[in-house]
């Protein structure tokens, strides 16, 4: 097994044409992902985390969205420029994706079994019977009771948690090298979320895949990720290993996110919200997009902030990062 | 003890399912709320938690008499809401307002914000047009918006600002009680904190009482004085906040708290992972409805429904373990 990153995203830029002009939803995004690693991509709505995932999967809505620059290196190939026919062999096979809403990837008019079997036959060239056995094995792997019987169920016959498991089983059936999970547990109740996160952690270890976990929930990040990248208005503003980021956040936006959070067991007085709201991508200020809400900003922040090393394997895109050396 | 502001006695809400609607056929029903009694004290924040489908929103609607219960009674300041005629119910509505989760669907996109906030005043025939306009300006300021924004339409506001508009409208009639049903769940964390702070501020300023419904245990801990946990239409535990979060007693409440992800990579994880899904409220399990998923299941749990009992002053639990 190689030691280099399995997925290496360099300066990825994704643009959308909107009625009110072009919008840069992902702006010079660089990140790599090692096998066996779970990387958390966090940020609030509209920060570009899902668009990043769709760019990697080459599933951007067309014709409005397009990759405008950068490279997505996967096993020596640049996914950003791969022809669609070759991308189709990778998507769902070597890189798969799960979504917040399982019905986005499950077809309501086919049985669960048919859908998994189809993926196995297409990508792994299995025969029908072997594929069916493998599909049942995958369902039992994700903790679905009576997997043989469930293969004949249609998605609507399953509960939300069960559908999520089926989608994970489907995403894993081809043993992908990379799985992108976009808010996989956001629509689920906490007790079911705990089951699914536990499942994902176990399967990741078993299959040895790399996971990019997109979430707005810092609790989920703390429990599942080794590294974290924080996004704001299309850019990564901070990246570090999970412990460092939670203990010593350097970017004022990350600091603000933590201070906004009510925590179980630690009843603080008033919460300290970040003032204001996320600016529109159509009207970003020059320089740092966070400057108007930032408690440390000054005139310098009107210049593009540098990607600064603030500690070992810890970067922040900021002119005035917090003092983190302890 | 002071008189409860709002008190519920054995509330039951059964929604007949399709088959039940046919004559001559023994119907089934969704037992959304199945025997809930509680009392909300004036000035407190009463947190109501539970997972989707546990009946917490339905319970809220019964408490405010947006729906009439199948059985049971609700008292507001000691008076039975069930006995209210239209006029008295309308007066009750001035006292008790509701804030929903989704500020996008709660506001009419074709109306200006000023009109939206003034609507309750119009309905109740309060003030002249000028007085109402002044009141709208005042309310906008109270929730942290500018009076000049009254002429704008909802789409011109962000999610957090829209929730502020919803709150301003709920305050228009000077209510005593506000039922907030997942009021911050649709908002991003940085904005969520702004709205939570606003709700706390308004409570102090206007002496409000809140019933705060949420699935988010950390938000509920932050804002509530007492917490009630619901499972399949029943209350399984009710306690003061500190007591509940330090020492939950019901196995479901324990599992719920242990399942909530903690934003701290070094937090000790002794997660209890519950098996299976929440059963259907159409055909809930016998006895204690939690028994099929409970790690401490005993024979009695299958047979007998546990009542809510006061184990320590103010700490109520419905479980055969105790």
mmCIF file of N, CA and C in Angstrom, chain A residues 134 147 245 322:
data_model
loop_
_atom_site.group_PDB
_atom_site.id
_atom_site.type_symbol
_atom_site.label_atom_id
_atom_site.label_comp_id
_atom_site.label_asym_id
_atom_site.label_seq_id
_atom_site.Cartn_x
_atom_site.Cartn_y
_atom_site.Cartn_z
ATOM 1 N N UNK A 134 -23.521 -11.404 -2.175
ATOM 2 C CA UNK A 134 -22.672 -10.315 -1.686
ATOM 3 C C UNK A 134 -23.532 -9.161 -1.166
ATOM 4 N N UNK A 147 -31.150 -9.779 6.435
ATOM 5 C CA UNK A 147 -30.730 -9.130 5.190
ATOM 6 C C UNK A 147 -31.318 -9.781 3.940
ATOM 7 N N UNK A 245 -7.217 21.457 16.518
ATOM 8 C CA UNK A 245 -8.241 22.410 16.114
ATOM 9 C C UNK A 245 -9.237 22.686 17.240
ATOM 10 N N UNK A 322 -4.956 33.551 16.108
ATOM 11 C CA UNK A 322 -4.830 33.512 17.560
ATOM 12 C C UNK A 322 -3.455 32.940 17.922
#
